[in-house]
Coordinates of C-alpha atoms in Angstrom, one line a residue:
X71 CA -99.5 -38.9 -25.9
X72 CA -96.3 -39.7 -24.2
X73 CA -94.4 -42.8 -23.5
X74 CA -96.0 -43.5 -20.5
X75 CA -99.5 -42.3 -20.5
X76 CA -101.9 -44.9 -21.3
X77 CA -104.8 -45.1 -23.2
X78 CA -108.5 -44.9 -22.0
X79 CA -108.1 -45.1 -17.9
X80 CA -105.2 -48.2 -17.8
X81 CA -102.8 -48.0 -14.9
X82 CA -99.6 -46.9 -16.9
X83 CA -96.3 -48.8 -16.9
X84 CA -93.8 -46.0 -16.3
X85 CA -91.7 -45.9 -19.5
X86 CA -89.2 -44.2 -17.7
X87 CA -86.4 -42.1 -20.0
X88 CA -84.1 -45.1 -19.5
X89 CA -86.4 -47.4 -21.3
X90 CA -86.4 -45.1 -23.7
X91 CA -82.7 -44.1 -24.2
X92 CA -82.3 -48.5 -24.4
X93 CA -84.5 -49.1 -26.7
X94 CA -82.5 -46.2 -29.3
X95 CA -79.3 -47.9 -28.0
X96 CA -80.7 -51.0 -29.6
X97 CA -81.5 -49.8 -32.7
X98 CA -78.4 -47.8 -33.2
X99 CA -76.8 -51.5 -32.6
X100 CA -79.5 -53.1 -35.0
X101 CA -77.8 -50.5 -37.5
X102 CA -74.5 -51.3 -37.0
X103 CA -74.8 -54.9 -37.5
X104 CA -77.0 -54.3 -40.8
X105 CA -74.2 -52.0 -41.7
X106 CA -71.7 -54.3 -41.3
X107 CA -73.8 -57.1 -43.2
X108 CA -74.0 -54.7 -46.3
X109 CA -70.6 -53.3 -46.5
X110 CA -69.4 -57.3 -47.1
X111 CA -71.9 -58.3 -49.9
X112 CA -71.5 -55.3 -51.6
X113 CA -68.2 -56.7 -51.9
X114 CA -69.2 -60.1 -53.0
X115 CA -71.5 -58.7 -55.5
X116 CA -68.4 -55.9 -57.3
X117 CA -66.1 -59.1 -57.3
X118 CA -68.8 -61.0 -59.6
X119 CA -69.4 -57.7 -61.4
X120 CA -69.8 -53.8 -60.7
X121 CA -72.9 -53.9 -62.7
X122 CA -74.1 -55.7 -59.9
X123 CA -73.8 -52.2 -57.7
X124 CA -77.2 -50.8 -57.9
X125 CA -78.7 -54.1 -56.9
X126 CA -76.6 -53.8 -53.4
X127 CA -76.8 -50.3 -53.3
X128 CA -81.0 -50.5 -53.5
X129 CA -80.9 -53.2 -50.7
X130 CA -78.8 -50.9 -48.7
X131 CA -81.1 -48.4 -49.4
X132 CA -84.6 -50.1 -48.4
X133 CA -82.6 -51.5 -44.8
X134 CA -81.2 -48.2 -44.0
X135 CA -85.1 -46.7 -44.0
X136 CA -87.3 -47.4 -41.3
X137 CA -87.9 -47.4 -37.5
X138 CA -86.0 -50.8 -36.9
X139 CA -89.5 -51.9 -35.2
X140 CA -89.2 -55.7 -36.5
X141 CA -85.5 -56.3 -34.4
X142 CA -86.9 -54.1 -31.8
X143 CA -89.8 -56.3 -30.6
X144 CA -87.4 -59.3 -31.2
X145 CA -84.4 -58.2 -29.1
X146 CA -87.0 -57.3 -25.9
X147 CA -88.3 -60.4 -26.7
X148 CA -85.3 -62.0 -26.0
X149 CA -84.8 -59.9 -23.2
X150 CA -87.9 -59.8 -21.6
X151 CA -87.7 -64.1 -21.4
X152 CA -83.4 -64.9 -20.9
X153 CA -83.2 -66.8 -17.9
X154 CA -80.7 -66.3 -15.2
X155 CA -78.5 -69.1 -17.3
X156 CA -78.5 -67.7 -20.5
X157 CA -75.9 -68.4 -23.0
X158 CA -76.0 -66.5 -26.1
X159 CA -73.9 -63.3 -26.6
X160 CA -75.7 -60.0 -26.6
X161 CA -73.9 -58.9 -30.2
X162 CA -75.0 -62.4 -31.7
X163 CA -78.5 -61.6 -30.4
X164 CA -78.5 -57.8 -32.6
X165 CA -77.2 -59.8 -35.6
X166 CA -80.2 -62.3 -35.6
X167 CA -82.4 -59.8 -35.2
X168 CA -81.5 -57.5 -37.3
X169 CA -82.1 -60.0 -40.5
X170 CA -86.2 -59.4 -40.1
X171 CA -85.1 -56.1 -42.1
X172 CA -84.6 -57.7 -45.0
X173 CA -87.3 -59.7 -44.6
X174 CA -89.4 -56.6 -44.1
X175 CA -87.5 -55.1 -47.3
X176 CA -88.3 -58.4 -49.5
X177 CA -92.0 -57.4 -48.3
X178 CA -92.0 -53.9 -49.4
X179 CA -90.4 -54.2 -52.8
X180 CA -92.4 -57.2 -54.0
X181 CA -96.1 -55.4 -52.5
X182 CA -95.1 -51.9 -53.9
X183 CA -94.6 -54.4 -57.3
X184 CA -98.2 -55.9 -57.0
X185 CA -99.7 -52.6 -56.0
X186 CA -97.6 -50.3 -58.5
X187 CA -96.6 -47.8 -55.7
X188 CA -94.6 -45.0 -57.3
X189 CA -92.7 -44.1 -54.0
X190 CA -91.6 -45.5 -50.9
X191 CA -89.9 -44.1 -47.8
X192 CA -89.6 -40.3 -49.8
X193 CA -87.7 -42.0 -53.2
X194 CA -88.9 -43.8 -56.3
X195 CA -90.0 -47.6 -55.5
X196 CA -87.7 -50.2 -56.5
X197 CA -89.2 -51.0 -59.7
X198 CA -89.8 -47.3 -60.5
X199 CA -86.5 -46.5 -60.0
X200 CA -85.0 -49.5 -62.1
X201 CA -87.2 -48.5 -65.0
X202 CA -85.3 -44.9 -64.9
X203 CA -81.7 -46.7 -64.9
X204 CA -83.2 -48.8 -68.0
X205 CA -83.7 -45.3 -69.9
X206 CA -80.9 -43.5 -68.2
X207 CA -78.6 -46.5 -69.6
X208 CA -80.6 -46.6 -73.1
X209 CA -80.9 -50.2 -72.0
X210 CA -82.9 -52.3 -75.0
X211 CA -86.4 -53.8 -74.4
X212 CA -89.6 -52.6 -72.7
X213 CA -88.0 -50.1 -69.1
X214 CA -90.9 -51.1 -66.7
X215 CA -90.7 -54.7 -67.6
X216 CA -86.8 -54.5 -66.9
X217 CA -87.5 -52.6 -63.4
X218 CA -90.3 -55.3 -62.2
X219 CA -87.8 -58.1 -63.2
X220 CA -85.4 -56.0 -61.5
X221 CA -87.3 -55.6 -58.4
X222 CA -88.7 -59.1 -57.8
X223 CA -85.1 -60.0 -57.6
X224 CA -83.9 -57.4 -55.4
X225 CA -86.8 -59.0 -53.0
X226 CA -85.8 -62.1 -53.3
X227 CA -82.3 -61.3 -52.9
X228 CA -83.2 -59.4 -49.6
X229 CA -85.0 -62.6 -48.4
X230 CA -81.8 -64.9 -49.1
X231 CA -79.6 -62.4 -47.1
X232 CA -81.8 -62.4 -44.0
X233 CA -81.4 -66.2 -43.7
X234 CA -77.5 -65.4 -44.4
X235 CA -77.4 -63.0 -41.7
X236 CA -79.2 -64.7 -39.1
X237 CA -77.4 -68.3 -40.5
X238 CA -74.3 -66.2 -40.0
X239 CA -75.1 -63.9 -36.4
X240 CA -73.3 -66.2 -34.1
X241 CA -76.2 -67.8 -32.4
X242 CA -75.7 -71.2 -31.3
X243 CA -76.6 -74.4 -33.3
X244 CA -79.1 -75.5 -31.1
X245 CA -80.8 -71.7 -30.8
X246 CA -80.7 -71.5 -33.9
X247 CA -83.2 -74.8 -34.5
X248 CA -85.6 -72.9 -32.3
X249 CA -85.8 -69.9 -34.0
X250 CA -86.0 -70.7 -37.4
X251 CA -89.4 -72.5 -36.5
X252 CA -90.2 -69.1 -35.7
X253 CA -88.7 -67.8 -38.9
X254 CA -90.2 -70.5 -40.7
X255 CA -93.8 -69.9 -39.9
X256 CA -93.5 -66.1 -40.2
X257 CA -92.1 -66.2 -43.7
X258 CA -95.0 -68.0 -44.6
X259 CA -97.4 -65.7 -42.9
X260 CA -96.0 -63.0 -44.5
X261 CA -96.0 -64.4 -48.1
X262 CA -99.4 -66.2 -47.9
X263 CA -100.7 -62.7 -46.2
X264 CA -99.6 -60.8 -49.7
X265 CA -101.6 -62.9 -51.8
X266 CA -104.5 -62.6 -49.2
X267 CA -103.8 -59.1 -50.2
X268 CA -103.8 -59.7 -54.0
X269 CA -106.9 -61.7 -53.9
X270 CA -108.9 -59.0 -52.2
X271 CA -107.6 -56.6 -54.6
X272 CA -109.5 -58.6 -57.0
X273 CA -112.5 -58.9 -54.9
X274 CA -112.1 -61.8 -53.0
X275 CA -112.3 -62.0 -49.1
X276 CA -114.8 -59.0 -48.9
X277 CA -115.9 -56.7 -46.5
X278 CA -114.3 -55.6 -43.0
X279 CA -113.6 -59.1 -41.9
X280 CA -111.4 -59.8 -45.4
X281 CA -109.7 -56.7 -44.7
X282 CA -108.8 -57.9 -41.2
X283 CA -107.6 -60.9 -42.3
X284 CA -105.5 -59.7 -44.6
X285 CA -103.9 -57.2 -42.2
X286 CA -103.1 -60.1 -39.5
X287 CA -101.2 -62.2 -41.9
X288 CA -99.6 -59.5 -44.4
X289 CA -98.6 -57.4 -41.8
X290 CA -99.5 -58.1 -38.0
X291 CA -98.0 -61.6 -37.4
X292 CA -94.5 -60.4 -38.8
X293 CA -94.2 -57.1 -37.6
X294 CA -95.0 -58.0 -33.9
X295 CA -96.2 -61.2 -33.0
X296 CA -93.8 -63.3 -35.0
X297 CA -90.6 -61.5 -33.4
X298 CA -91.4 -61.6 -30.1
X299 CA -91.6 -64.8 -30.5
X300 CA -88.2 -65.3 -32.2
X301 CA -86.8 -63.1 -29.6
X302 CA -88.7 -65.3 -26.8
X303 CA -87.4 -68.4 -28.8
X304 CA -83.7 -67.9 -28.9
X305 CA -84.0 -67.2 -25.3
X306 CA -85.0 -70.6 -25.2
X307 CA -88.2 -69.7 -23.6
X308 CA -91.6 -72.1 -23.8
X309 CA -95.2 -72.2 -25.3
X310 CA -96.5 -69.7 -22.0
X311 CA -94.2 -66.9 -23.3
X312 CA -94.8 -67.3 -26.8
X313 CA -98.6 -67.4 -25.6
X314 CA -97.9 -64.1 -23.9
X315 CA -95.9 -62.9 -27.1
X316 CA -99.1 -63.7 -29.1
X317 CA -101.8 -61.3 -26.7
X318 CA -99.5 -58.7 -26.9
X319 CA -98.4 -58.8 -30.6
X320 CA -101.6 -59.9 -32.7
X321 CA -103.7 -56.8 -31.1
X322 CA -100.5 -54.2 -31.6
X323 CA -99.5 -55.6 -34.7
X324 CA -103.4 -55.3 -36.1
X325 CA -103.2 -51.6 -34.7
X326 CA -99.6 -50.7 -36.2
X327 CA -101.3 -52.0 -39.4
X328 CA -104.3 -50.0 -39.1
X329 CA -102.1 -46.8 -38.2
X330 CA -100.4 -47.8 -41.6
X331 CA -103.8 -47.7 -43.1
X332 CA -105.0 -44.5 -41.7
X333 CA -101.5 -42.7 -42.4
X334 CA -101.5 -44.0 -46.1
X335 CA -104.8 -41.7 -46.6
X336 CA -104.5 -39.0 -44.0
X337 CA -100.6 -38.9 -43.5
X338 CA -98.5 -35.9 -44.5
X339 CA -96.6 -36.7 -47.5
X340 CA -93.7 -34.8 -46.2
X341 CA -93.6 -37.1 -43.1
X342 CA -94.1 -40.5 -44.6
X343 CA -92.2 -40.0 -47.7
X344 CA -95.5 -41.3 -50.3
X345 CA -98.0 -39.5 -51.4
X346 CA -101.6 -39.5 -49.3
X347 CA -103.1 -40.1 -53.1
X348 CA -101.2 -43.1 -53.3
X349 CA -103.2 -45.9 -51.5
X350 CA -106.5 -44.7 -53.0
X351 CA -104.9 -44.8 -56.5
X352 CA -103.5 -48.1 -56.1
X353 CA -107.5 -49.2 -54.9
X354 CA -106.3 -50.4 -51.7
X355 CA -108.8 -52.5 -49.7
X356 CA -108.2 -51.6 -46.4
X357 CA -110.6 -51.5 -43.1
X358 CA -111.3 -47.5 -43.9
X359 CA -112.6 -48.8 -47.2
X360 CA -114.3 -51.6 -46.4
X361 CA -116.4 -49.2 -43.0
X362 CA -116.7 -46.9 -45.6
X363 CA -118.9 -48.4 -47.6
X364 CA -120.9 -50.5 -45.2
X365 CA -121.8 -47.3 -43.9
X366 CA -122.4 -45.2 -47.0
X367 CA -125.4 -44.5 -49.5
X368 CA -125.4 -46.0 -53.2
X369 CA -124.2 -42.5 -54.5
X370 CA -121.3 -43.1 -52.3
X371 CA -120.6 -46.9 -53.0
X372 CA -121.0 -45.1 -57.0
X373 CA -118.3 -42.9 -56.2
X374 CA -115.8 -45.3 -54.4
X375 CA -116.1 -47.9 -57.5
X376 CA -115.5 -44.8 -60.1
X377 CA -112.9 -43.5 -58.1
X378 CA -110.9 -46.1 -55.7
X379 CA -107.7 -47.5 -57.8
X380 CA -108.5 -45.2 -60.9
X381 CA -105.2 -44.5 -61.7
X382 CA -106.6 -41.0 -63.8
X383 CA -108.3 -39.9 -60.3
X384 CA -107.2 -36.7 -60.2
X385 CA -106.5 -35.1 -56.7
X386 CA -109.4 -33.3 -56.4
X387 CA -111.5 -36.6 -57.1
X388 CA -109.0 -38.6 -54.4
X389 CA -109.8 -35.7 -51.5
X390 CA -114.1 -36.5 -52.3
X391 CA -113.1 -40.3 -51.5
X392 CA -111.3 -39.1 -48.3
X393 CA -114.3 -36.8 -47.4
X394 CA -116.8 -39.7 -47.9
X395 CA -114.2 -41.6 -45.4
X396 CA -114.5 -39.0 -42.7
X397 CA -118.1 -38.3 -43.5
X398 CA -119.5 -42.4 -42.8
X399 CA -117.4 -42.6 -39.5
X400 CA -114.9 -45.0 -41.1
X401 CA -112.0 -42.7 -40.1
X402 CA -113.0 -42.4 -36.5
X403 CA -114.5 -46.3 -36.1
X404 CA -110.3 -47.4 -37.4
X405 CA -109.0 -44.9 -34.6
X406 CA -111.1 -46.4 -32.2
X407 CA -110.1 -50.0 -33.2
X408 CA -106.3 -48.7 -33.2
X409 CA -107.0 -47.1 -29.4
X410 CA -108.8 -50.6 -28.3
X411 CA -106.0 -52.7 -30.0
X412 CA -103.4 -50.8 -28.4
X413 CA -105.1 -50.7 -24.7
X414 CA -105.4 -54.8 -25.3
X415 CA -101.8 -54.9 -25.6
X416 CA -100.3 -52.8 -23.6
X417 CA -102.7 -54.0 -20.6
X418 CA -100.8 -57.4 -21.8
X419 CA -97.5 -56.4 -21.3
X420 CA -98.3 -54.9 -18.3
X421 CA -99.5 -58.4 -16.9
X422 CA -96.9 -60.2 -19.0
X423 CA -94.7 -62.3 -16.6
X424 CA -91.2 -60.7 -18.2
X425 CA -88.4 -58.4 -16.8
X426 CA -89.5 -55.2 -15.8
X427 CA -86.7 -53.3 -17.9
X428 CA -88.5 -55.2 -21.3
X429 CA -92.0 -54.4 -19.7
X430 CA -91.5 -50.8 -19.7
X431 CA -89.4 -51.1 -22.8
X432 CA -91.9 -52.6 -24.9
X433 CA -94.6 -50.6 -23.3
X434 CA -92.9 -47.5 -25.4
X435 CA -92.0 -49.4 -28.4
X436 CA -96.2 -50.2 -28.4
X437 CA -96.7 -46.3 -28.2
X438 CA -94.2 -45.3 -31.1
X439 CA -96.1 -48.1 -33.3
X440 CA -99.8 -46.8 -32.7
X441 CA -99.4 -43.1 -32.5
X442 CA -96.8 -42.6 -35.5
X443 CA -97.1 -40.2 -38.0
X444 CA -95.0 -41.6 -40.7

């Protein structure tokens, strides 16, 4: 589907090439600014000590991934709701925004801990990949102990510099007030979302409602909701355009997750960089899981508890679990969800009262977050 078709019959927005070609000038600047960020606490960190090398280098390595989606949907925020007399400086802007990558990189290395993900992004995870310097180094004590110590505090390390880079971006005192309320209440979100997560993991919230829960506040609220808002925020905008940020980013940010969902069982490994075993062997409890078996027969729920997070699945027994997916409609019933989701939203910001240039803008960034294939 391109840029600008729309989904079921909706009168498209036309995401014209420039839209487009501005929203990869924006992330190239997104880049940039994360760039620059890096190259000067690398430093601090070799002037305490070069040990302390790795620890930038894996930071680096975890922002430089990734479609920039977070700072994206926070810059057009910002630029869908500047007034006429708006203040703040267009490079100040990039920097603010471009600290929700290390808030999305805190995420990822501390969930990849809980879940035990081997890989992420096509490399070992964090805490995989400290074990191996603990062996490489013929370090003393227990290896994967050392690489989840080592991980939890490249997380949390990540978290501190997003507040430094956004303390740091150039924004204004006063803008700054307003959006760390935003900031604020997504960090939170995001936090109390992972151990949502963790508690279904150990059966609580069941069933498809649990799952959906978990999905708004793990994932949802801070990858679209939440920076709208900031962007919307340090424009200085009011509650009506955060109300508009919120029915266009809580239905897109549910279906980016679902993609996520669908892509972590279906996706090509060579695309998303993980395994398609991965999410099945880790006994994720997603929406596919939870339709699944609603829909299927006790031999089936049999073979989802014998098989879903058994870590000596083998593939053949992780490809019956993905034909019992297909084979109860749970596959198709999350497409349709991501297709309904996605129509919600983009009908949303073809209504939302913002500038046409973030209209069509966003319009393509909702596309690229539904229809991705890594």
């Amino acid at each position: 589907m391109t840029a600008g078709a729309r989904t079921r019959g909706t009168t498209a927005l036309p995401a014209a090439p420039p839209a487009a070609a501005e929203v990869d000038r924006v992330r190239a600047a997104v880049h940039i600014a994360l760039t620059g960020f890096l190259d000067e606490q690398r430093d601090v960190l070799a002037a305490m000590d070069p040990a302390l090398l790795p620890v930038a280098d894996e930071v680096r390595a975890l922002a430089d991934g990734g479609k920039r989606l977070r700072p994206l949907f926070a810059y057009w925020g910002w630029r869908a709701t500047r007034g006429a007399d708006a203040t703040e400086d267009d490079a100040a802007v990039l920097r603010a925004v471009a600290a929700l990558e290390f808030v999305h990189a805190s995420a990822l290395v501390h969930d990849d801990v809980m879940d035990g993900a081997l890989t992420r992004r096509g490399r070992p995870a964090t805490h995989v990949g400290f074990a191996a310097r603990h062996g490489d180094g013929r370090l003393a004590g227990d290896g994967e102990t050392f690489g989840v110590g080592a991980a939890i505090l490249v997380g949390d390390l990540a978290l501190v510099w997003s507040d430094e880079l956004l303390r740091r971006s150039g924004l204004s005192p006063a803008t700054l007030i307003r959006a760390r309320a935003v900031w604020d209440t997504m960090r939170t979100e995001v936090t109390a979302g992972q151990y949502l997560d963790l508690l279904r993991a150990a059966g609580g919230l069941p069933g498809a409602q649990g799952a959906l829960t978990v999905a708004r506040y793990k994932s949802a609220g801070y990858t679209v909701q939440r920076p709208l808002q900031l962007g919307a925020a340090i424009a200085g905008a009011g509650r009506e355009a955060a109300e508009v940020c919120t029915a266009i980013g809580l239905p897109l940010g549910e279906a980016f997750q679902l993609r996520d969902d669908v892509l972590g069982v279906f996706g090509d490994p060579s695309v998303t960089g993980k395994s398609a075993d991965d999410d099945l062997r880790e006994g994720k409890q997603t929406l596919l899981i939870a339709l699944a078996e609603e829909a299927t027969d006790d031999a089936g729920r049999r073979l989802l508890a014998d098989l879903l997070g058994n870590p000596d699945a083998s593939t053949a027994d992780f490809d019956a679990l993905r034909s019992l997916i297909e084979a109860t409609g749970a596959r198709a019933r999350v497409e349709d969800r991501i297709a309904d989701r996605t129509e919600l939203a983009r009908t949303a910001i073809a209504e939302a009262p913002f500038a046409e240039d973030a209209r069509a803008a966003l319009d393509v960034l909702a596309v690229a977050a539904t229809t991705r294939t890594a």
